[in-house]
PDB file of C-alpha atoms in Angstrom:
ATOM      1  CA  UNK A  74      57.935 -32.860  20.245  1.00 44.00           C
ATOM      2  CA  UNK A  75      60.343 -32.832  17.317  1.00 51.00           C
ATOM      3  CA  UNK A  76      63.873 -34.158  17.737  1.00 57.00           C
ATOM      4  CA  UNK A  77      66.730 -31.725  17.140  1.00 59.00           C
ATOM      5  CA  UNK A  78      69.565 -33.054  15.004  1.00 64.00           C
ATOM      6  CA  UNK A  79      72.640 -31.510  13.432  1.00 64.00           C
ATOM      7  CA  UNK A  80      73.182 -33.710  10.412  1.00 65.00           C
ATOM      8  CA  UNK A  81      76.497 -32.266   9.284  1.00 62.00           C
ATOM      9  CA  UNK A  82      78.530 -34.059  11.928  1.00 59.00           C
ATOM     10  CA  UNK A  83      78.686 -36.674  14.619  1.00 58.00           C
ATOM     11  CA  UNK A  84      78.324 -35.701  18.270  1.00 55.00           C
ATOM     12  CA  UNK A  85      82.051 -35.198  18.803  1.00 59.00           C
ATOM     13  CA  UNK A  86      82.301 -32.779  15.874  1.00 58.00           C
ATOM     14  CA  UNK A  87      79.504 -30.407  16.837  1.00 56.00           C
ATOM     15  CA  UNK A  88      80.980 -26.940  17.291  1.00 57.00           C
ATOM     16  CA  UNK A  89      78.341 -25.575  19.687  1.00 54.00           C
ATOM     17  CA  UNK A  90      78.897 -27.297  23.068  1.00 51.00           C
ATOM     18  CA  UNK A  91      75.775 -25.811  24.645  1.00 56.00           C
ATOM     19  CA  UNK A  92      73.684 -27.942  22.297  1.00 52.00           C
ATOM     20  CA  UNK A  93      75.477 -31.214  22.948  1.00 51.00           C
ATOM     21  CA  UNK A  94      72.999 -32.306  25.573  1.00 52.00           C
ATOM     22  CA  UNK A  95      70.166 -32.317  23.075  1.00 53.00           C
ATOM     23  CA  UNK A  96      71.729 -32.801  19.649  1.00 55.00           C
ATOM     24  CA  UNK A  97      71.820 -36.013  17.612  1.00 61.00           C
ATOM     25  CA  UNK A  98      70.180 -38.297  20.198  1.00 60.00           C
ATOM     26  CA  UNK A  99      70.085 -41.188  17.732  1.00 63.00           C
ATOM     27  CA  UNK A 100      73.718 -40.818  16.680  1.00 63.00           C
ATOM     28  CA  UNK A 101      74.823 -41.007  20.329  1.00 61.00           C
ATOM     29  CA  UNK A 102      73.569 -44.572  20.573  1.00 59.00           C
ATOM     30  CA  UNK A 103      76.373 -46.970  19.591  1.00 55.00           C
ATOM     31  CA  UNK A 104      73.861 -49.500  18.244  1.00 59.00           C
ATOM     32  CA  UNK A 105      70.342 -49.083  16.942  1.00 61.00           C
ATOM     33  CA  UNK A 106      67.737 -51.006  15.012  1.00 71.00           C
ATOM     34  CA  UNK A 107      66.461 -48.054  13.008  1.00 78.00           C
ATOM     35  CA  UNK A 108      64.917 -48.924   9.646  1.00 86.00           C
ATOM     36  CA  UNK A 109      64.282 -45.387   8.415  1.00 88.00           C
ATOM     37  CA  UNK A 110      64.518 -41.649   8.971  1.00 88.00           C
ATOM     38  CA  UNK A 111      62.386 -38.705   7.852  1.00 90.00           C
ATOM     39  CA  UNK A 112      64.537 -35.598   8.140  1.00 89.00           C
ATOM     40  CA  UNK A 113      61.960 -32.834   7.740  1.00 87.00           C
ATOM     41  CA  UNK A 114      64.244 -29.819   7.801  1.00 88.00           C
ATOM     42  CA  UNK A 115      65.915 -27.563   5.241  1.00 90.00           C
ATOM     43  CA  UNK A 116      68.595 -29.229   3.096  1.00 92.00           C
ATOM     44  CA  UNK A 117      68.713 -32.344   5.272  1.00 91.00           C
ATOM     45  CA  UNK A 118      70.301 -34.420   2.492  1.00 94.00           C
ATOM     46  CA  UNK A 119      72.344 -31.549   1.073  1.00 93.00           C
ATOM     47  CA  UNK A 120      76.079 -31.296   1.648  1.00 89.00           C
ATOM     48  CA  UNK A 121      78.868 -33.835   1.604  1.00 92.00           C
ATOM     49  CA  UNK A 122      79.438 -33.741   5.379  1.00 87.00           C
ATOM     50  CA  UNK A 123      75.814 -34.674   5.967  1.00 88.00           C
ATOM     51  CA  UNK A 124      76.000 -37.448   3.379  1.00 92.00           C
ATOM     52  CA  UNK A 125      79.207 -38.818   4.918  1.00 89.00           C
ATOM     53  CA  UNK A 126      77.675 -38.800   8.397  1.00 84.00           C
ATOM     54  CA  UNK A 127      74.545 -40.605   7.251  1.00 86.00           C
ATOM     55  CA  UNK A 128      76.546 -43.314   5.491  1.00 88.00           C
ATOM     56  CA  UNK A 129      79.048 -43.671   8.336  1.00 82.00           C
ATOM     57  CA  UNK A 130      76.533 -43.845  11.180  1.00 78.00           C
ATOM     58  CA  UNK A 131      73.645 -45.683   9.567  1.00 78.00           C
ATOM     59  CA  UNK A 132      75.521 -48.512   7.939  1.00 69.00           C
ATOM     60  CA  UNK A 133      72.670 -50.982   8.323  1.00 77.00           C
ATOM     61  CA  UNK A 134      70.827 -49.469   5.345  1.00 86.00           C
ATOM     62  CA  UNK A 135      67.971 -47.442   6.802  1.00 90.00           C
ATOM     63  CA  UNK A 136      65.886 -45.545   4.245  1.00 94.00           C
ATOM     64  CA  UNK A 137      66.542 -41.832   4.766  1.00 94.00           C
ATOM     65  CA  UNK A 138      64.132 -39.223   3.382  1.00 96.00           C
ATOM     66  CA  UNK A 139      65.068 -35.540   3.345  1.00 95.00           C
ATOM     67  CA  UNK A 140      65.211 -32.342   1.331  1.00 96.00           C
ATOM     68  CA  UNK A 141      67.944 -32.181  -1.307  1.00 97.00           C
ATOM     69  CA  UNK A 142      69.046 -28.658  -2.262  1.00 95.00           C
ATOM     70  CA  UNK A 143      65.692 -27.414  -0.997  1.00 95.00           C
ATOM     71  CA  UNK A 144      64.141 -25.800   2.056  1.00 93.00           C
ATOM     72  CA  UNK A 145      61.435 -27.403   4.118  1.00 92.00           C
ATOM     73  CA  UNK A 146      58.098 -25.599   3.938  1.00 91.00           C
ATOM     74  CA  UNK A 147      57.499 -23.108   6.755  1.00 85.00           C
ATOM     75  CA  UNK A 148      53.956 -23.929   7.899  1.00 86.00           C
ATOM     76  CA  UNK A 149      53.586 -27.099   9.945  1.00 88.00           C
ATOM     77  CA  UNK A 150      50.603 -28.168   7.844  1.00 92.00           C
ATOM     78  CA  UNK A 151      52.791 -28.192   4.728  1.00 91.00           C
ATOM     79  CA  UNK A 152      55.430 -30.263   6.513  1.00 91.00           C
ATOM     80  CA  UNK A 153      52.695 -32.639   7.633  1.00 93.00           C
ATOM     81  CA  UNK A 154      51.477 -32.895   4.032  1.00 95.00           C
ATOM     82  CA  UNK A 155      54.958 -33.960   2.918  1.00 96.00           C
ATOM     83  CA  UNK A 156      55.155 -36.545   5.699  1.00 95.00           C
ATOM     84  CA  UNK A 157      51.758 -37.910   4.673  1.00 95.00           C
ATOM     85  CA  UNK A 158      52.962 -38.071   1.051  1.00 96.00           C
ATOM     86  CA  UNK A 159      55.851 -40.302   2.156  1.00 96.00           C
ATOM     87  CA  UNK A 160      53.550 -42.441   4.297  1.00 95.00           C
ATOM     88  CA  UNK A 161      51.029 -42.883   1.480  1.00 96.00           C
ATOM     89  CA  UNK A 162      53.481 -43.500  -1.408  1.00 96.00           C
ATOM     90  CA  UNK A 163      54.470 -47.174  -0.840  1.00 96.00           C
ATOM     91  CA  UNK A 164      52.222 -49.866  -2.244  1.00 94.00           C
ATOM     92  CA  UNK A 165      49.796 -51.381   0.246  1.00 94.00           C
ATOM     93  CA  UNK A 166      51.023 -54.889   0.949  1.00 91.00           C
ATOM     94  CA  UNK A 167      52.460 -57.157   3.625  1.00 90.00           C
ATOM     95  CA  UNK A 168      55.106 -56.774   4.838  1.00 90.00           C
ATOM     96  CA  UNK A 169      54.632 -53.016   4.758  1.00 93.00           C
ATOM     97  CA  UNK A 170      57.433 -50.756   3.649  1.00 95.00           C
ATOM     98  CA  UNK A 171      57.609 -49.172   7.112  1.00 93.00           C
ATOM     99  CA  UNK A 172      57.767 -52.511   8.949  1.00 91.00           C
ATOM    100  CA  UNK A 173      60.276 -54.442   6.840  1.00 93.00           C
ATOM    101  CA  UNK A 174      61.683 -52.325   3.987  1.00 94.00           C
ATOM    102  CA  UNK A 175      64.053 -55.000   2.685  1.00 92.00           C
ATOM    103  CA  UNK A 176      61.326 -57.656   2.567  1.00 94.00           C
ATOM    104  CA  UNK A 177      59.042 -55.079   0.947  1.00 95.00           C
ATOM    105  CA  UNK A 178      61.645 -54.417  -1.741  1.00 95.00           C
ATOM    106  CA  UNK A 179      62.103 -58.156  -2.341  1.00 94.00           C
ATOM    107  CA  UNK A 180      58.377 -58.544  -2.943  1.00 93.00           C
ATOM    108  CA  UNK A 181      58.169 -55.822  -5.614  1.00 91.00           C
ATOM    109  CA  UNK A 182      61.323 -56.457  -7.629  1.00 91.00           C
ATOM    110  CA  UNK A 183      64.080 -54.720  -5.698  1.00 95.00           C
ATOM    111  CA  UNK A 184      64.985 -51.546  -3.844  1.00 96.00           C
ATOM    112  CA  UNK A 185      65.683 -49.494  -6.959  1.00 96.00           C
ATOM    113  CA  UNK A 186      62.245 -50.044  -8.470  1.00 96.00           C
ATOM    114  CA  UNK A 187      60.572 -49.595  -5.094  1.00 96.00           C
ATOM    115  CA  UNK A 188      62.260 -46.311  -4.216  1.00 97.00           C
ATOM    116  CA  UNK A 189      61.900 -44.919  -7.730  1.00 97.00           C
ATOM    117  CA  UNK A 190      58.166 -45.486  -7.402  1.00 97.00           C
ATOM    118  CA  UNK A 191      58.010 -43.866  -3.943  1.00 97.00           C
ATOM    119  CA  UNK A 192      60.120 -40.789  -4.745  1.00 98.00           C
ATOM    120  CA  UNK A 193      58.291 -40.227  -8.025  1.00 97.00           C
ATOM    121  CA  UNK A 194      54.949 -40.192  -6.219  1.00 97.00           C
ATOM    122  CA  UNK A 195      56.231 -37.972  -3.399  1.00 97.00           C
ATOM    123  CA  UNK A 196      57.601 -35.425  -5.878  1.00 97.00           C
ATOM    124  CA  UNK A 197      54.070 -34.738  -7.154  1.00 93.00           C
ATOM    125  CA  UNK A 198      53.245 -33.488  -3.659  1.00 93.00           C
ATOM    126  CA  UNK A 199      56.483 -31.759  -2.684  1.00 95.00           C
ATOM    127  CA  UNK A 200      57.070 -30.232  -6.161  1.00 94.00           C
ATOM    128  CA  UNK A 201      59.712 -27.482  -5.906  1.00 94.00           C
ATOM    129  CA  UNK A 202      60.819 -28.660  -2.458  1.00 96.00           C
ATOM    130  CA  UNK A 203      62.723 -31.728  -3.592  1.00 97.00           C
ATOM    131  CA  UNK A 204      62.365 -34.718  -1.283  1.00 97.00           C
ATOM    132  CA  UNK A 205      64.955 -37.393  -2.017  1.00 98.00           C
ATOM    133  CA  UNK A 206      65.973 -40.667  -0.380  1.00 97.00           C
ATOM    134  CA  UNK A 207      69.258 -42.398   0.391  1.00 96.00           C
ATOM    135  CA  UNK A 208      69.374 -46.175   0.636  1.00 95.00           C
ATOM    136  CA  UNK A 209      72.276 -48.582   0.253  1.00 94.00           C
ATOM    137  CA  UNK A 210      74.636 -45.865  -1.043  1.00 94.00           C
ATOM    138  CA  UNK A 211      72.216 -44.607  -3.690  1.00 96.00           C
ATOM    139  CA  UNK A 212      70.604 -41.152  -3.798  1.00 97.00           C
ATOM    140  CA  UNK A 213      67.154 -41.194  -5.405  1.00 98.00           C
ATOM    141  CA  UNK A 214      66.018 -37.932  -7.043  1.00 98.00           C
ATOM    142  CA  UNK A 215      62.841 -37.167  -9.018  1.00 98.00           C
ATOM    143  CA  UNK A 216      63.527 -37.219 -12.745  1.00 97.00           C
ATOM    144  CA  UNK A 217      61.663 -33.956 -13.314  1.00 96.00           C
ATOM    145  CA  UNK A 218      62.598 -30.654 -11.659  1.00 94.00           C
ATOM    146  CA  UNK A 219      59.349 -28.813 -10.918  1.00 93.00           C
ATOM    147  CA  UNK A 220      61.278 -25.672  -9.951  1.00 91.00           C
ATOM    148  CA  UNK A 221      63.419 -25.413 -13.098  1.00 89.00           C
ATOM    149  CA  UNK A 222      60.786 -27.085 -15.316  1.00 89.00           C
ATOM    150  CA  UNK A 223      63.330 -29.363 -16.872  1.00 91.00           C
ATOM    151  CA  UNK A 224      64.508 -32.954 -16.854  1.00 95.00           C
ATOM    152  CA  UNK A 225      67.336 -34.525 -14.948  1.00 96.00           C
ATOM    153  CA  UNK A 226      69.435 -36.720 -17.242  1.00 96.00           C
ATOM    154  CA  UNK A 227      70.643 -39.459 -14.913  1.00 96.00           C
ATOM    155  CA  UNK A 228      74.160 -39.934 -16.320  1.00 97.00           C
ATOM    156  CA  UNK A 229      74.738 -36.202 -16.598  1.00 96.00           C
ATOM    157  CA  UNK A 230      73.319 -35.213 -13.228  1.00 96.00           C
ATOM    158  CA  UNK A 231      75.373 -37.877 -11.437  1.00 97.00           C
ATOM    159  CA  UNK A 232      78.599 -36.743 -13.106  1.00 97.00           C
ATOM    160  CA  UNK A 233      77.745 -33.084 -12.514  1.00 95.00           C
ATOM    161  CA  UNK A 234      77.010 -33.485  -8.793  1.00 96.00           C
ATOM    162  CA  UNK A 235      80.176 -35.514  -8.286  1.00 96.00           C
ATOM    163  CA  UNK A 236      82.329 -33.048 -10.244  1.00 95.00           C
ATOM    164  CA  UNK A 237      80.975 -30.022  -8.376  1.00 93.00           C
ATOM    165  CA  UNK A 238      81.275 -31.698  -4.977  1.00 94.00           C
ATOM    166  CA  UNK A 239      77.559 -31.658  -4.185  1.00 95.00           C
ATOM    167  CA  UNK A 240      77.369 -35.429  -3.746  1.00 96.00           C
ATOM    168  CA  UNK A 241      80.084 -37.660  -2.285  1.00 96.00           C
ATOM    169  CA  UNK A 242      81.706 -40.181  -4.598  1.00 93.00           C
ATOM    170  CA  UNK A 243      80.351 -43.061  -2.530  1.00 92.00           C
ATOM    171  CA  UNK A 244      76.795 -42.163  -3.544  1.00 95.00           C
ATOM    172  CA  UNK A 245      75.347 -43.212  -6.862  1.00 96.00           C
ATOM    173  CA  UNK A 246      72.388 -41.258  -8.234  1.00 97.00           C
ATOM    174  CA  UNK A 247      69.207 -42.701  -9.677  1.00 98.00           C
ATOM    175  CA  UNK A 248      66.474 -40.548 -11.197  1.00 98.00           C
ATOM    176  CA  UNK A 249      62.877 -41.515 -10.508  1.00 98.00           C
ATOM    177  CA  UNK A 250      60.019 -41.223 -13.038  1.00 97.00           C
ATOM    178  CA  UNK A 251      57.293 -38.797 -11.968  1.00 96.00           C
ATOM    179  CA  UNK A 252      53.671 -39.908 -12.510  1.00 95.00           C
ATOM    180  CA  UNK A 253      51.989 -37.718 -15.114  1.00 92.00           C
ATOM    181  CA  UNK A 254      55.281 -36.456 -16.578  1.00 94.00           C
ATOM    182  CA  UNK A 255      56.755 -38.366 -19.528  1.00 96.00           C
ATOM    183  CA  UNK A 256      60.441 -37.777 -20.230  1.00 97.00           C
ATOM    184  CA  UNK A 257      60.629 -36.791 -23.936  1.00 97.00           C
ATOM    185  CA  UNK A 258      64.365 -37.472 -24.262  1.00 97.00           C
ATOM    186  CA  UNK A 259      65.875 -40.599 -25.776  1.00 97.00           C
ATOM    187  CA  UNK A 260      69.227 -41.962 -24.618  1.00 98.00           C
ATOM    188  CA  UNK A 261      71.826 -44.465 -25.784  1.00 98.00           C
ATOM    189  CA  UNK A 262      75.129 -45.949 -24.685  1.00 97.00           C
ATOM    190  CA  UNK A 263      76.325 -47.317 -21.343  1.00 95.00           C
ATOM    191  CA  UNK A 264      74.248 -45.931 -18.439  1.00 95.00           C
ATOM    192  CA  UNK A 265      72.226 -43.878 -20.966  1.00 97.00           C
ATOM    193  CA  UNK A 266      75.239 -41.620 -21.391  1.00 98.00           C
ATOM    194  CA  UNK A 267      74.204 -39.924 -24.644  1.00 98.00           C
ATOM    195  CA  UNK A 268      71.148 -37.813 -25.445  1.00 97.00           C
ATOM    196  CA  UNK A 269      70.105 -38.813 -28.967  1.00 97.00           C
ATOM    197  CA  UNK A 270      66.528 -37.637 -29.508  1.00 97.00           C
ATOM    198  CA  UNK A 271      63.548 -35.761 -28.129  1.00 97.00           C
ATOM    199  CA  UNK A 272      59.861 -36.324 -28.894  1.00 97.00           C
ATOM    200  CA  UNK A 273      59.095 -32.661 -28.126  1.00 96.00           C
ATOM    201  CA  UNK A 274      61.849 -30.610 -29.821  1.00 95.00           C
ATOM    202  CA  UNK A 275      60.971 -27.353 -28.037  1.00 94.00           C
ATOM    203  CA  UNK A 276      61.812 -28.971 -24.701  1.00 94.00           C
ATOM    204  CA  UNK A 277      64.598 -27.251 -22.816  1.00 90.00           C
ATOM    205  CA  UNK A 278      67.680 -29.413 -22.670  1.00 86.00           C
ATOM    206  CA  UNK A 279      68.401 -27.875 -19.310  1.00 76.00           C
ATOM    207  CA  UNK A 280      67.675 -24.189 -18.717  1.00 72.00           C
ATOM    208  CA  UNK A 281      69.068 -22.087 -21.552  1.00 76.00           C
ATOM    209  CA  UNK A 282      69.059 -24.384 -24.556  1.00 89.00           C
ATOM    210  CA  UNK A 283      66.209 -26.166 -26.329  1.00 93.00           C
ATOM    211  CA  UNK A 284      66.686 -29.523 -28.005  1.00 96.00           C
ATOM    212  CA  UNK A 285      65.807 -28.234 -31.490  1.00 95.00           C
ATOM    213  CA  UNK A 286      68.652 -25.709 -31.297  1.00 94.00           C
ATOM    214  CA  UNK A 287      71.037 -28.513 -30.417  1.00 94.00           C
ATOM    215  CA  UNK A 288      69.591 -30.815 -33.098  1.00 94.00           C
ATOM    216  CA  UNK A 289      70.125 -28.104 -35.725  1.00 94.00           C
ATOM    217  CA  UNK A 290      73.850 -28.013 -35.007  1.00 96.00           C
ATOM    218  CA  UNK A 291      76.138 -29.509 -37.668  1.00 97.00           C
ATOM    219  CA  UNK A 292      77.128 -33.108 -37.011  1.00 97.00           C
ATOM    220  CA  UNK A 293      74.711 -33.741 -34.173  1.00 97.00           C
ATOM    221  CA  UNK A 294      73.700 -37.360 -33.685  1.00 97.00           C
ATOM    222  CA  UNK A 295      74.302 -37.629 -29.940  1.00 97.00           C
ATOM    223  CA  UNK A 296      75.594 -35.566 -27.036  1.00 97.00           C
ATOM    224  CA  UNK A 297      77.189 -36.691 -23.778  1.00 98.00           C
ATOM    225  CA  UNK A 298      74.608 -35.882 -21.052  1.00 97.00           C
ATOM    226  CA  UNK A 299      77.247 -34.369 -18.749  1.00 97.00           C
ATOM    227  CA  UNK A 300      78.514 -32.192 -21.603  1.00 97.00           C
ATOM    228  CA  UNK A 301      74.885 -31.179 -22.195  1.00 96.00           C
ATOM    229  CA  UNK A 302      74.815 -29.561 -18.745  1.00 94.00           C
ATOM    230  CA  UNK A 303      78.115 -27.823 -19.418  1.00 95.00           C
ATOM    231  CA  UNK A 304      77.131 -26.395 -22.806  1.00 95.00           C
ATOM    232  CA  UNK A 305      73.742 -25.407 -21.470  1.00 92.00           C
ATOM    233  CA  UNK A 306      75.394 -23.491 -18.618  1.00 93.00           C
ATOM    234  CA  UNK A 307      77.722 -21.836 -21.127  1.00 94.00           C
ATOM    235  CA  UNK A 308      74.782 -20.741 -23.298  1.00 94.00           C
ATOM    236  CA  UNK A 309      72.772 -19.488 -20.333  1.00 91.00           C
ATOM    237  CA  UNK A 310      75.551 -17.493 -18.693  1.00 93.00           C
ATOM    238  CA  UNK A 311      76.629 -15.818 -21.959  1.00 94.00           C
ATOM    239  CA  UNK A 312      73.108 -14.978 -23.105  1.00 92.00           C
ATOM    240  CA  UNK A 313      71.557 -14.068 -19.764  1.00 88.00           C
ATOM    241  CA  UNK A 314      74.383 -12.808 -17.563  1.00 86.00           C
ATOM    242  CA  UNK A 315      76.691 -11.318 -20.181  1.00 88.00           C
ATOM    243  CA  UNK A 316      73.953 -10.240 -22.624  1.00 92.00           C
ATOM    244  CA  UNK A 317      76.115 -11.521 -25.477  1.00 93.00           C
ATOM    245  CA  UNK A 318      75.509 -13.895 -28.367  1.00 93.00           C
ATOM    246  CA  UNK A 319      76.609 -17.506 -28.674  1.00 94.00           C
ATOM    247  CA  UNK A 320      76.071 -19.792 -31.663  1.00 95.00           C
ATOM    248  CA  UNK A 321      76.558 -23.547 -31.606  1.00 96.00           C
ATOM    249  CA  UNK A 322      78.477 -24.620 -34.716  1.00 96.00           C
ATOM    250  CA  UNK A 323      79.198 -28.334 -34.476  1.00 96.00           C
ATOM    251  CA  UNK A 324      78.945 -31.448 -32.317  1.00 97.00           C
ATOM    252  CA  UNK A 325      81.685 -34.001 -32.969  1.00 97.00           C
ATOM    253  CA  UNK A 326      80.856 -37.552 -34.030  1.00 96.00           C
ATOM    254  CA  UNK A 327      81.652 -38.949 -30.581  1.00 97.00           C
ATOM    255  CA  UNK A 328      79.196 -36.578 -28.930  1.00 97.00           C
ATOM    256  CA  UNK A 329      81.901 -35.392 -26.555  1.00 98.00           C
ATOM    257  CA  UNK A 330      82.826 -31.951 -27.964  1.00 97.00           C
ATOM    258  CA  UNK A 331      80.844 -28.883 -29.009  1.00 97.00           C
ATOM    259  CA  UNK A 332      82.240 -26.025 -31.109  1.00 97.00           C
ATOM    260  CA  UNK A 333      80.717 -22.561 -30.724  1.00 96.00           C
ATOM    261  CA  UNK A 334      81.443 -18.925 -31.405  1.00 95.00           C
ATOM    262  CA  UNK A 335      80.597 -15.945 -29.248  1.00 94.00           C
ATOM    263  CA  UNK A 336      81.224 -12.225 -28.917  1.00 92.00           C
ATOM    264  CA  UNK A 337      81.986 -12.776 -25.217  1.00 92.00           C
ATOM    265  CA  UNK A 338      85.512 -13.922 -26.053  1.00 91.00           C
ATOM    266  CA  UNK A 339      87.396 -12.550 -23.066  1.00 92.00           C
ATOM    267  CA  UNK A 340      84.737 -13.751 -20.636  1.00 94.00           C
ATOM    268  CA  UNK A 341      84.903 -17.225 -22.153  1.00 93.00           C
ATOM    269  CA  UNK A 342      88.704 -17.317 -21.922  1.00 93.00           C
ATOM    270  CA  UNK A 343      89.148 -15.832 -18.450  1.00 94.00           C
ATOM    271  CA  UNK A 344      86.065 -17.131 -16.624  1.00 95.00           C
ATOM    272  CA  UNK A 345      84.511 -20.070 -18.433  1.00 95.00           C
ATOM    273  CA  UNK A 346      87.866 -21.704 -19.217  1.00 94.00           C
ATOM    274  CA  UNK A 347      88.897 -22.163 -15.567  1.00 95.00           C
ATOM    275  CA  UNK A 348      85.376 -23.208 -14.610  1.00 94.00           C
ATOM    276  CA  UNK A 349      85.435 -25.881 -17.307  1.00 95.00           C
ATOM    277  CA  UNK A 350      88.777 -27.246 -16.126  1.00 94.00           C
ATOM    278  CA  UNK A 351      87.559 -27.398 -12.524  1.00 93.00           C
ATOM    279  CA  UNK A 352      84.729 -29.725 -13.514  1.00 93.00           C
ATOM    280  CA  UNK A 353      86.721 -31.994 -15.836  1.00 93.00           C
ATOM    281  CA  UNK A 354      86.251 -30.290 -19.216  1.00 96.00           C
ATOM    282  CA  UNK A 355      88.574 -28.405 -21.536  1.00 96.00           C
ATOM    283  CA  UNK A 356      87.704 -25.138 -23.274  1.00 96.00           C
ATOM    284  CA  UNK A 357      90.039 -24.174 -26.111  1.00 95.00           C
ATOM    285  CA  UNK A 358      89.873 -21.545 -28.842  1.00 91.00           C
ATOM    286  CA  UNK A 359      91.496 -20.979 -32.238  1.00 84.00           C
ATOM    287  CA  UNK A 360      92.646 -17.946 -34.206  1.00 76.00           C
ATOM    288  CA  UNK A 361      89.084 -17.318 -35.401  1.00 80.00           C
ATOM    289  CA  UNK A 362      87.898 -17.243 -31.796  1.00 80.00           C
ATOM    290  CA  UNK A 363      85.866 -20.380 -32.196  1.00 95.00           C
ATOM    291  CA  UNK A 364      85.683 -22.311 -28.929  1.00 97.00           C
ATOM    292  CA  UNK A 365      85.607 -26.054 -28.338  1.00 97.00           C
ATOM    293  CA  UNK A 366      84.128 -27.367 -25.099  1.00 97.00           C
ATOM    294  CA  UNK A 367      85.183 -30.978 -24.678  1.00 97.00           C
ATOM    295  CA  UNK A 368      84.938 -33.794 -22.168  1.00 95.00           C
TER     296      UNK A 368
END
């Protein structure tokens, strides 16, 4: 009894005519009073075309739940468990979240607090299969990645997804605290832009770099959270993929540049340099083959 939908386009854009009779039955209706969607299918909130379609078609602010950069579980019972997690996450009150979401949000302090609470609770059930929500041009993601076992730094992850084209510019990103997981990182500056501390120094900054290694770098007092993702990627790809060494030397006082040296010089120049430029960074090197990655 499930409804078939192609979320990457409106009815007129679907490339497989034989499916037109059955595809996107909700989108075909010029007007609707929908207050929410549960898109229980692989990557149903992934991809800019999908995000554009959802914002264009459902302009009356329905709450849309779906998988972001994740597959739906295969067995029906697991899918049902995720649906039940969504149904059980909102606080029990009148009006209910599923009857009048906007009135529900008004009664608990606003949509941002309400959806952060819901997505955080749902993430404890869906774990590696990330269920997110879109509401009023905001994408809500769990703050903790169960799959990568690391934290999402809100400022950095928003800038990263926009720079790499994984999220359309019209969508803001908000990270949602996960019950039972306490974020050890401390932040400062507008929109918590800079990472400044960590209560558990052995915590991975992202995937290839722990905070204590960063904190031991000369000059470190803060680091731009977007730059943190970039330097972490640089460390991981050199150490893991290239099997070479990389040593962090200095973080500048503004927290927006990191100097390092590596024996993967040509790889850094030819591969990492263009990649950095494509995402809004610069990667330069001097006569001593020290590199500076800068926002």
